[in-house]
XYZ file of C-alpha atoms in Angstrom:
666
model
C 99.221 94.321 83.260
C 99.722 97.570 85.180
C 99.431 101.024 83.642
C 103.194 101.665 83.491
C 103.823 98.379 81.734
C 101.065 99.019 79.203
C 102.361 102.542 78.566
C 105.863 101.215 77.983
C 104.483 98.579 75.625
C 102.666 101.256 73.634
C 105.846 103.296 73.294
C 107.930 100.396 72.023
C 105.362 98.493 70.006
C 104.241 101.306 67.742
C 107.632 102.853 67.266
C 109.048 102.929 63.760
C 112.587 103.701 62.668
C 112.734 107.513 63.012
C 109.303 108.213 61.538
C 107.061 107.284 58.622
C 109.442 108.643 55.979
C 112.611 107.262 57.524
C 113.222 104.773 54.704
C 111.086 105.859 51.736
C 113.136 104.018 49.110
C 113.065 100.650 50.917
C 109.387 101.056 51.755
C 108.518 101.983 48.160
C 110.241 98.895 46.754
C 108.724 96.661 49.451
C 105.251 98.044 48.719
C 105.544 97.004 45.067
C 106.438 93.453 46.092
C 103.580 93.283 48.606
C 101.147 94.640 45.994
C 102.214 91.958 43.512
C 101.734 89.274 46.181
C 98.397 90.670 47.357
C 96.741 91.133 43.949
C 96.309 87.441 43.004
C 95.619 86.424 46.606
C 92.807 88.976 46.985
C 91.146 87.638 43.843
C 91.705 83.980 44.674
C 90.333 84.281 48.199
C 87.256 86.112 46.884
C 86.746 83.290 44.401
C 87.067 80.657 47.142
C 84.648 82.605 49.349
C 81.943 82.609 46.695
C 81.859 86.403 46.360
C 82.734 88.807 43.514
C 86.439 89.453 42.921
C 85.895 93.132 43.752
C 84.981 92.219 47.339
C 88.466 90.802 47.904
C 90.262 93.685 46.203
C 88.348 96.308 48.213
C 89.309 94.517 51.421
C 92.956 94.624 50.369
C 92.667 98.353 49.721
C 91.098 99.015 53.133
C 93.705 96.824 54.800
C 96.489 98.905 53.306
C 95.191 102.455 53.372
C 93.134 102.391 56.573
C 94.419 99.627 58.856
C 98.015 100.160 57.760
C 97.827 103.810 58.832
C 97.342 103.160 62.552
C 97.831 99.430 63.132
C 99.613 98.202 66.242
C 101.861 95.995 64.087
C 103.367 98.470 61.578
C 104.929 95.874 59.260
C 101.976 93.495 59.244
C 99.911 93.576 56.026
C 96.153 93.102 56.308
C 93.691 91.860 53.715
C 91.372 88.967 52.877
C 92.668 85.721 54.377
C 92.319 82.077 53.439
C 91.467 81.279 57.053
C 88.086 83.011 56.748
C 86.986 81.575 53.398
C 85.171 78.631 54.972
C 83.071 80.856 57.232
C 82.266 83.346 54.472
C 81.448 80.670 51.888
C 78.992 78.905 54.215
C 77.349 82.205 55.168
C 76.941 83.356 51.557
C 75.711 79.987 50.287
C 73.165 79.540 53.079
C 71.927 83.109 53.585
C 72.988 85.192 50.604
C 75.676 87.764 49.857
C 73.485 90.554 51.219
C 73.970 89.198 54.777
C 77.783 89.190 54.605
C 78.219 92.939 55.101
C 76.171 92.981 58.307
C 78.051 89.981 59.741
C 81.436 91.578 58.968
C 80.231 94.872 60.453
C 79.238 93.104 63.688
C 82.509 91.182 63.798
C 84.497 94.392 63.369
C 82.544 96.075 66.143
C 83.344 93.185 68.489
C 87.034 93.501 67.624
C 87.023 97.237 68.347
C 85.314 96.624 71.674
C 87.794 93.883 72.610
C 90.753 96.066 71.659
C 89.514 99.061 73.662
C 88.933 96.818 76.690
C 92.499 95.490 76.514
C 91.660 91.933 75.474
C 94.213 91.812 72.653
C 96.591 89.423 74.388
C 93.808 87.092 75.486
C 93.144 86.043 71.904
C 96.587 84.429 71.988
C 95.656 82.288 74.989
C 94.708 79.302 72.850
C 96.540 75.981 72.761
C 98.945 75.725 69.785
C 97.408 72.325 69.054
C 94.011 73.978 68.536
C 95.479 76.773 66.387
C 97.433 74.372 64.183
C 94.431 72.040 64.007
C 92.184 74.941 63.007
C 94.573 76.092 60.281
C 95.025 72.539 59.020
C 91.264 71.996 58.953
C 90.806 75.212 57.001
C 93.601 74.079 54.691
C 91.877 70.751 54.013
C 88.582 72.509 53.279
C 90.227 75.030 50.946
C 92.245 72.372 49.138
C 89.277 70.040 48.701
C 86.875 72.747 47.482
C 89.299 74.566 45.194
C 90.508 71.304 43.666
C 87.132 71.151 41.915
C 87.316 74.799 40.851
C 90.791 74.098 39.465
C 89.197 71.794 36.869
C 86.421 74.339 36.186
C 83.928 72.403 38.253
C 81.839 73.593 41.211
C 82.484 72.650 44.875
C 80.187 69.895 46.066
C 79.001 71.494 49.306
C 80.358 70.008 52.528
C 84.010 69.300 53.255
C 83.478 65.555 53.283
C 81.690 65.601 49.934
C 84.453 67.718 48.443
C 87.089 65.295 49.714
C 85.286 62.171 48.565
C 84.655 63.618 45.096
C 88.284 64.573 44.419
C 88.839 61.314 42.445
C 85.970 62.354 40.162
C 87.607 65.749 39.643
C 90.880 64.018 38.775
C 89.017 61.831 36.290
C 87.585 64.937 34.598
C 90.969 66.590 34.301
C 93.089 63.568 33.326
C 92.356 63.264 29.565
C 94.771 65.081 27.296
C 92.592 67.512 25.316
C 92.832 67.988 21.585
C 94.206 71.362 20.623
C 92.066 71.689 17.480
C 92.293 74.691 15.175
C 92.833 78.178 16.509
C 89.628 79.577 14.950
C 87.415 77.144 16.881
C 89.290 77.739 20.134
C 89.105 81.499 19.683
C 85.365 81.491 18.975
C 84.627 79.162 21.893
C 86.784 81.240 24.262
C 85.071 84.463 23.220
C 81.636 82.937 23.788
C 82.741 81.678 27.200
C 83.870 85.155 28.213
C 80.718 86.787 26.841
C 78.412 84.308 28.562
C 80.527 84.857 31.675
C 79.942 88.608 31.456
C 76.185 88.011 31.174
C 76.356 85.646 34.153
C 78.223 88.270 36.185
C 75.519 90.842 35.376
C 72.812 88.371 36.394
C 74.566 87.787 39.710
C 74.624 91.537 40.349
C 70.912 91.852 39.523
C 70.087 88.985 41.860
C 72.069 90.619 44.689
C 70.249 93.921 44.224
C 66.901 92.109 44.071
C 67.705 90.331 47.337
C 68.350 93.710 48.975
C 65.180 95.390 47.693
C 62.662 92.567 47.599
C 62.446 90.829 50.939
C 60.300 88.292 52.710
C 59.430 88.292 56.358
C 59.807 85.090 58.348
C 58.388 83.310 61.293
C 60.901 82.456 63.999
C 60.764 78.731 63.315
C 58.637 76.678 60.988
C 57.150 73.275 61.724
C 60.145 71.534 60.219
C 62.568 73.613 62.295
C 63.538 75.971 59.473
C 62.804 79.623 58.843
C 59.570 80.003 56.909
C 58.809 83.028 54.710
C 55.233 84.031 55.317
C 54.817 87.549 53.954
C 56.242 89.018 50.775
C 56.979 92.705 50.484
C 56.287 93.864 46.924
C 58.699 96.637 46.008
C 57.877 100.082 44.762
C 57.949 99.828 40.945
C 59.888 103.058 40.631
C 62.644 101.695 42.899
C 63.186 98.633 40.721
C 62.903 100.430 37.375
C 66.717 100.441 36.931
C 66.773 96.691 37.640
C 64.096 96.086 35.017
C 66.054 98.114 32.503
C 69.257 96.189 33.260
C 67.447 92.846 33.070
C 65.918 93.878 29.726
C 69.347 94.744 28.339
C 70.772 91.483 29.644
C 67.961 89.508 28.009
C 68.662 91.143 24.663
C 72.408 90.504 24.934
C 71.769 86.875 25.831
C 69.406 86.427 22.881
C 72.158 87.630 20.575
C 74.675 85.229 22.152
C 72.314 82.260 21.848
C 71.664 83.069 18.195
C 75.396 83.370 17.565
C 75.973 80.047 19.281
C 73.441 78.338 17.021
C 74.912 79.617 13.738
C 78.632 79.810 14.535
C 79.290 76.096 14.763
C 80.968 76.516 18.167
C 78.501 74.089 19.703
C 79.989 71.330 17.539
C 83.381 71.718 19.285
C 82.097 70.614 22.706
C 81.571 67.068 23.908
C 77.760 67.258 23.858
C 76.576 69.785 21.210
C 72.886 68.961 21.684
C 73.111 69.580 25.438
C 74.830 72.939 24.895
C 72.129 74.148 22.512
C 69.424 72.943 24.898
C 70.814 74.656 28.018
C 71.472 77.869 26.045
C 67.814 78.049 24.995
C 66.703 77.223 28.547
C 68.875 79.991 29.981
C 67.315 82.530 27.621
C 63.825 81.354 28.561
C 64.546 81.685 32.300
C 66.123 85.119 31.909
C 62.960 86.256 30.144
C 60.847 84.771 32.945
C 62.980 86.684 35.465
C 62.368 89.869 33.459
C 58.620 89.294 33.393
C 58.496 88.639 37.151
C 60.434 91.848 37.774
C 57.995 93.795 35.620
C 55.093 92.264 37.585
C 56.892 93.070 40.890
C 55.912 89.686 42.310
C 58.244 89.450 45.320
C 58.160 85.670 45.852
C 58.401 84.760 42.163
C 61.136 87.335 41.500
C 63.515 85.805 44.012
C 62.886 82.327 42.626
C 63.189 83.274 38.972
C 66.378 85.255 39.605
C 68.005 82.207 41.203
C 66.880 79.973 38.328
C 68.170 82.430 35.700
C 71.585 82.481 37.368
C 71.628 78.681 37.661
C 70.803 78.107 33.993
C 73.495 80.542 32.876
C 75.955 78.527 34.961
C 74.894 75.359 33.113
C 75.718 77.073 29.803
C 79.184 77.929 31.083
C 79.568 74.353 32.296
C 78.717 72.998 28.835
C 81.055 75.417 27.032
C 84.157 75.084 29.214
C 86.832 72.389 29.020
C 87.673 70.508 32.228
C 90.717 69.022 30.500
C 92.350 72.338 29.653
C 91.419 73.867 33.039
C 93.184 71.012 34.821
C 96.319 71.551 32.744
C 96.268 75.289 33.530
C 95.925 74.493 37.235
C 98.757 71.961 37.082
C 101.005 74.501 35.340
C 100.240 77.052 38.069
C 101.094 74.659 40.916
C 104.267 73.541 39.137
C 105.491 77.139 38.905
C 104.615 77.817 42.564
C 106.654 74.795 43.669
C 109.648 75.264 41.377
C 110.012 79.034 41.711
C 111.629 78.787 45.136
C 113.748 75.788 44.180
C 115.324 76.378 40.781
C 115.148 80.164 40.359
C 118.297 82.212 41.163
C 118.218 84.097 44.441
C 118.145 87.534 42.807
C 114.873 86.666 41.037
C 113.120 85.307 44.108
C 112.108 88.831 45.083
C 109.430 88.491 42.394
C 106.485 86.740 44.125
C 105.831 83.158 42.999
C 102.009 83.622 42.949
C 102.350 86.561 40.566
C 104.660 84.632 38.250
C 102.325 81.639 38.247
C 99.227 83.718 37.455
C 100.994 85.731 34.730
C 102.366 82.595 33.025
C 98.971 80.857 33.178
C 97.254 83.973 31.809
C 99.724 84.360 28.956
C 99.440 80.655 28.078
C 95.636 80.699 27.968
C 95.631 83.946 25.966
C 98.094 82.712 23.349
C 96.457 79.282 23.003
C 92.895 80.724 23.203
C 91.916 78.019 25.671
C 88.178 77.488 26.377
C 88.325 77.714 30.166
C 86.508 79.908 32.670
C 87.910 83.379 33.263
C 87.515 85.874 36.085
C 84.206 87.714 35.847
C 84.411 91.413 36.667
C 82.207 94.373 35.713
C 83.543 97.325 33.741
C 83.517 99.343 36.948
C 84.577 97.308 39.992
C 83.171 99.954 42.320
C 79.697 98.971 41.133
C 80.189 95.860 43.278
C 80.044 97.967 46.447
C 76.824 97.134 48.281
C 76.012 99.040 51.446
C 74.383 96.723 54.005
C 70.701 97.061 54.696
C 69.410 95.786 58.012
C 66.082 95.178 56.312
C 67.525 91.861 55.089
C 67.082 90.653 58.658
C 63.407 90.199 57.862
C 64.403 87.042 56.020
C 67.392 85.984 58.160
C 67.350 85.688 61.933
C 69.459 87.978 64.101
C 70.924 84.909 65.792
C 72.446 83.624 62.555
C 74.042 86.981 61.725
C 75.350 87.625 65.252
C 76.812 84.122 65.468
C 78.527 84.574 62.105
C 79.895 87.951 63.208
C 81.203 86.516 66.484
C 82.909 83.595 64.736
C 84.491 85.964 62.200
C 85.722 88.193 65.043
C 87.277 85.348 67.042
C 88.960 83.579 64.127
C 90.141 86.813 62.492
C 91.528 88.128 65.789
C 93.371 84.908 66.590
C 94.858 84.711 63.091
C 95.832 88.399 63.129
C 97.547 88.350 66.500
C 99.377 85.089 65.797
C 100.579 86.614 62.529
C 101.717 89.731 64.399
C 103.746 87.561 66.763
C 105.390 85.859 63.783
C 106.237 89.249 62.247
C 107.852 90.319 65.536
C 110.086 87.251 65.326
C 111.162 88.115 61.762
C 112.589 91.538 62.590
C 113.752 93.701 65.484
C 112.631 97.154 64.314
C 109.132 97.153 65.800
C 107.046 95.316 68.365
C 103.310 94.790 68.310
C 100.798 96.605 70.479
C 98.154 93.873 70.469
C 95.259 95.985 71.719
C 95.911 98.700 69.147
C 96.262 96.112 66.373
C 92.992 94.468 67.375
C 91.229 97.849 67.382
C 92.637 98.731 63.961
C 91.507 95.397 62.545
C 88.040 96.021 63.954
C 87.834 99.448 62.324
C 88.961 97.933 59.023
C 86.366 95.179 59.221
C 83.622 97.655 60.057
C 84.513 99.594 56.897
C 84.616 96.372 54.865
C 81.233 95.391 56.264
C 79.833 98.826 55.422
C 80.750 98.384 51.730
C 79.880 94.675 51.504
C 83.497 93.474 51.156
C 85.273 90.452 52.614
C 86.499 90.410 56.235
C 90.204 90.935 56.800
C 93.005 89.674 59.023
C 96.720 90.166 59.260
C 98.149 87.825 56.618
C 101.461 86.042 57.085
C 102.227 85.595 53.358
C 101.974 89.314 52.612
C 103.556 90.347 55.910
C 106.596 88.085 55.440
C 106.966 89.404 51.878
C 106.979 92.935 53.314
C 109.727 92.146 55.820
C 111.828 90.123 53.374
C 111.564 92.873 50.738
C 113.043 95.397 53.176
C 109.963 97.184 54.524
C 110.968 99.375 57.444
C 107.870 101.404 58.370
C 104.112 101.290 57.959
C 104.557 103.312 54.741
C 105.137 100.087 52.768
C 101.795 98.704 53.939
C 99.952 101.940 53.137
C 101.489 102.202 49.658
C 100.548 98.620 48.771
C 96.915 99.596 49.402
C 97.380 102.632 47.175
C 98.733 100.493 44.309
C 95.723 98.170 44.649
C 93.410 101.185 44.469
C 95.112 102.522 41.325
C 95.004 99.104 39.649
C 91.332 98.511 40.441
C 90.389 101.978 39.222
C 92.371 102.031 35.962
C 93.319 98.491 34.912
C 90.453 96.289 36.069
C 89.826 95.054 32.497
C 93.058 93.038 32.715
C 91.465 90.793 35.343
C 89.132 89.288 32.731
C 92.154 87.634 31.114
C 92.968 85.561 34.220
C 91.728 81.931 34.173
C 89.873 80.949 37.353
C 91.662 77.580 37.273
C 94.961 79.389 37.947
C 93.556 81.249 40.971
C 92.027 78.020 42.274
C 95.334 76.185 41.844
C 97.073 78.896 43.846
C 94.572 78.293 46.659
C 95.008 74.519 46.427
C 98.703 75.110 47.085
C 97.855 77.560 49.885
C 95.567 74.972 51.491
C 98.334 72.388 51.310
C 100.746 74.743 53.095
C 98.165 75.473 55.808
C 98.087 71.774 56.702
C 101.774 72.118 57.703
C 103.003 68.612 58.489
C 105.979 70.103 60.341
C 103.593 71.364 63.035
C 102.579 67.767 63.788
C 106.200 66.829 64.475
C 106.601 69.848 66.754
C 103.428 68.996 68.680
C 104.536 65.378 69.047
C 107.570 66.546 71.029
C 105.163 67.864 73.690
C 103.320 64.572 74.033
C 100.709 62.423 72.370
C 97.875 64.469 73.873
C 98.739 67.538 71.773
C 98.659 65.496 68.571
C 95.267 64.027 69.547
C 93.837 67.527 70.144
C 95.230 68.604 66.755
C 93.719 65.605 64.972
C 90.310 65.925 66.629
C 90.131 69.671 65.904
C 91.052 69.105 62.263
C 88.612 66.205 61.809
C 85.712 68.019 63.465
C 86.220 71.115 61.308
C 86.188 68.998 58.149
C 83.256 66.787 59.199
C 81.129 69.417 60.978
C 82.078 73.101 60.809
C 84.761 75.527 61.916
C 83.073 76.732 65.111
C 82.325 73.199 66.329
C 85.888 72.125 65.577
C 87.499 75.010 67.453
C 85.187 74.632 70.461
C 85.911 70.891 70.530
C 89.645 71.572 70.474
C 89.382 74.151 73.259
C 87.290 71.736 75.348
C 89.852 68.951 74.886
C 92.671 71.328 75.842
C 90.793 72.320 78.996
C 90.143 68.660 79.815
C 93.814 67.852 79.346
C 94.788 70.763 81.574
C 92.317 69.645 84.239
C 93.658 66.110 84.062
C 97.246 67.270 84.390
C 96.377 69.719 87.154
C 94.547 67.073 89.163
C 97.059 64.241 88.700
C 98.623 63.011 91.938
C 101.089 60.187 92.426
C 101.725 58.731 95.845
C 104.686 56.566 96.858
C 104.791 54.952 100.324
C 107.950 53.335 101.696
C 107.870 51.511 105.062
C 110.934 50.354 107.010
C 111.193 46.604 107.594
C 110.487 47.034 111.291
C 107.346 49.092 110.525
C 108.378 51.918 112.842
C 109.087 54.524 110.148
C 107.358 55.289 106.855
C 107.797 57.904 104.099
C 104.989 59.187 101.844
C 106.080 61.040 98.710
C 103.512 63.254 96.937
C 104.077 64.257 93.299
C 101.702 66.456 91.311
C 98.604 68.284 92.529
C 96.662 67.198 95.605
C 93.096 68.369 94.975
C 89.696 67.117 96.101
C 89.501 65.100 92.860
C 92.430 62.956 94.078
C 91.305 62.851 97.693
C 90.406 59.107 97.536
C 93.920 58.248 96.305
C 95.549 60.181 99.158
C 93.205 58.566 101.689
C 94.000 55.119 100.286
C 97.745 55.724 100.695
C 97.282 56.867 104.320
C 95.156 53.841 105.206
C 98.029 51.407 104.636
C 100.435 53.282 106.939
C 101.192 50.913 109.915
C 99.624 51.893 113.248
C 102.047 53.459 115.695
C 104.587 54.360 112.983
C 106.298 57.667 112.344
C 105.193 58.983 108.944
C 107.232 61.584 107.075
C 105.435 63.397 104.205
C 107.651 64.633 101.362
C 105.918 67.388 99.365
C 108.977 68.776 97.574
C 107.449 67.815 94.194
C 103.905 68.786 95.123
C 102.749 71.561 92.777
C 99.493 72.338 94.588
C 97.402 71.217 97.556
C 93.874 72.359 98.268
C 91.955 72.771 101.517
C 90.268 69.361 101.263
C 93.573 67.475 101.232
C 94.965 69.636 104.052
C 91.928 68.782 106.166
C 92.380 65.085 105.388
C 96.022 65.173 106.535
C 95.114 67.070 109.727
C 92.255 64.671 110.561
C 94.347 61.582 109.806
C 97.184 62.966 111.981
C 94.898 63.115 115.029
C 93.605 59.600 114.381
C 97.132 58.262 113.880
C 98.311 59.819 117.135
C 95.597 57.777 118.860
C 97.422 54.590 117.790
C 100.722 55.850 119.211
C 102.076 57.094 115.882
C 103.162 60.520 114.704
C 102.962 62.543 111.509
C 106.104 64.520 110.682
C 105.267 67.357 108.283
C 106.203 71.019 107.917
C 102.684 72.359 108.434
C 103.709 76.003 108.321
C 105.471 75.639 104.981
C 102.668 73.520 103.529
C 99.954 75.968 104.558
C 101.999 78.897 103.287
C 102.258 77.244 99.878
C 98.531 76.539 99.814
C 97.560 80.047 100.841
C 100.061 81.732 98.548
C 98.660 79.862 95.541
C 95.160 80.726 96.696
C 95.988 84.436 96.623
C 96.110 84.853 100.437
C 99.319 86.413 101.826
C 101.408 84.366 104.222
C 101.278 87.213 106.756
C 97.600 86.412 107.321
C 98.239 82.773 108.261
C 96.631 81.431 111.337
C 96.093 78.046 112.796
C 94.424 75.797 110.311
């Protein structure tokens, strides 16, 4: 792209209708709609990513206030995206939440660099079959993992295990639960929420411990894994606040366990003896974690913190009801499906996800259902964790850089494809891809700096913005402001939301990502596109996202090479053998040289051969040399080769980048 073209693109792509305040009323109303769409999605995606809810909300705020202010796609709304949940979940589960911020920071830096170097458009140079296969693979992984969360169960690990265990999740959620009396349900629900609050505090303590108490590692152990070899005991004064918090948590938990024993709530669960046992075990392990913190034993602290968190999760598992969680999830999906079908058009401006979450929340609150609820601290800003590169003592640079690169590539591709879709929805603005990529990189660097989720441009929120009448980037900025106000003043309302409802919303999102219509569209371009789609999807589910995308790109390149090198030859010889015609269709390259030679070998000696290259898309130097050499040999038998050499060489040299004016005898 030359400088004038790029300048013109910048002028048109970032233009807005007569300035930021050109349509304040429309933008204000659109921002409310986008905020209502973004709020449940930010929380649900954080839940699916295995990180605190605050991490998703902070990303939404940054996406609105920061990225929205100077993005290259003014009407595109940025925030946490379902397409990145698989990458983030694997990273957090395998290496800890403390590594996420650094990986997102690196990914954002790569995006800024790519945008400044003008690589924005190149991220779109990926086969649609690979893109659709990637999104479908992500959709399958989200659906299969969140299906378990929808019944208040935990994901089983890999995509295959999640898929294969879906029947077991259905079995857990199928029974129709007994409603029982309201006093028992209320007491059990309150204990669930209180144990959940203790669990959330324990998770925070464990995260802070992981940042302050580190282990160094050898590059590779004997079994091929990283091996911690040296523990760094922390300064006691630096962990004094953690000890105090752990002490308070231990006391709160002791009170909850005592209340559980005397309240009779344990008798309302399926296995009362198991509940009492795991409650006592959780208290014992929390006290062990406190003792290890007081002793400042680095190795034992990390282990005991993990065990304390795990045993609190077993208490929640024993208290919750899979049956009721499944019914809440089913209600949520039913509302999501029916809202766009049976609701009058004037009400469809209200986002279906918001309606579904509100109805599920109201139902669980009125019925006092014993299901898991969103865990949030009193102050969501306490979840901000600034990254510390000291964590790289326990995690290799290679792992973090690879994660950052994958986040950058997938986020950039998803963002720029979304921007293209937004351009097709309206005619007011056009995207400056390099500027958008740079803005996304800046946003992700900020998110990484505060330990939040990575962001992309998101089609659900962006389409809601356009459909609600958004005209300028003001609607995007204001939606971030509303998120900020809500998080700062009304965060306590989030504790009323059942996690099963958020998981159900993501199950539906995963289903839509699979997009069966895309398969039909790809089929119209040939069977090869469908095969690339299927292989990309299957590899992502069976292996991982990076392997799946690379496999899809490799197959696309192989298909392109095959098509580029395909050559068909058709030889027709007159009955008397004096004249022959050779028709070449496709690309004559050195790969197909044997086929061309074989066709020339059957030309009768002494005949006049005419070569038709009207349908020849390309010919390389090797095939030209073969024709020239064969022509001399054929003339020795009394025959001739009739071919427009000048035109043929001009075509070859033009496609090789050499001007026809420089032609000489070849």
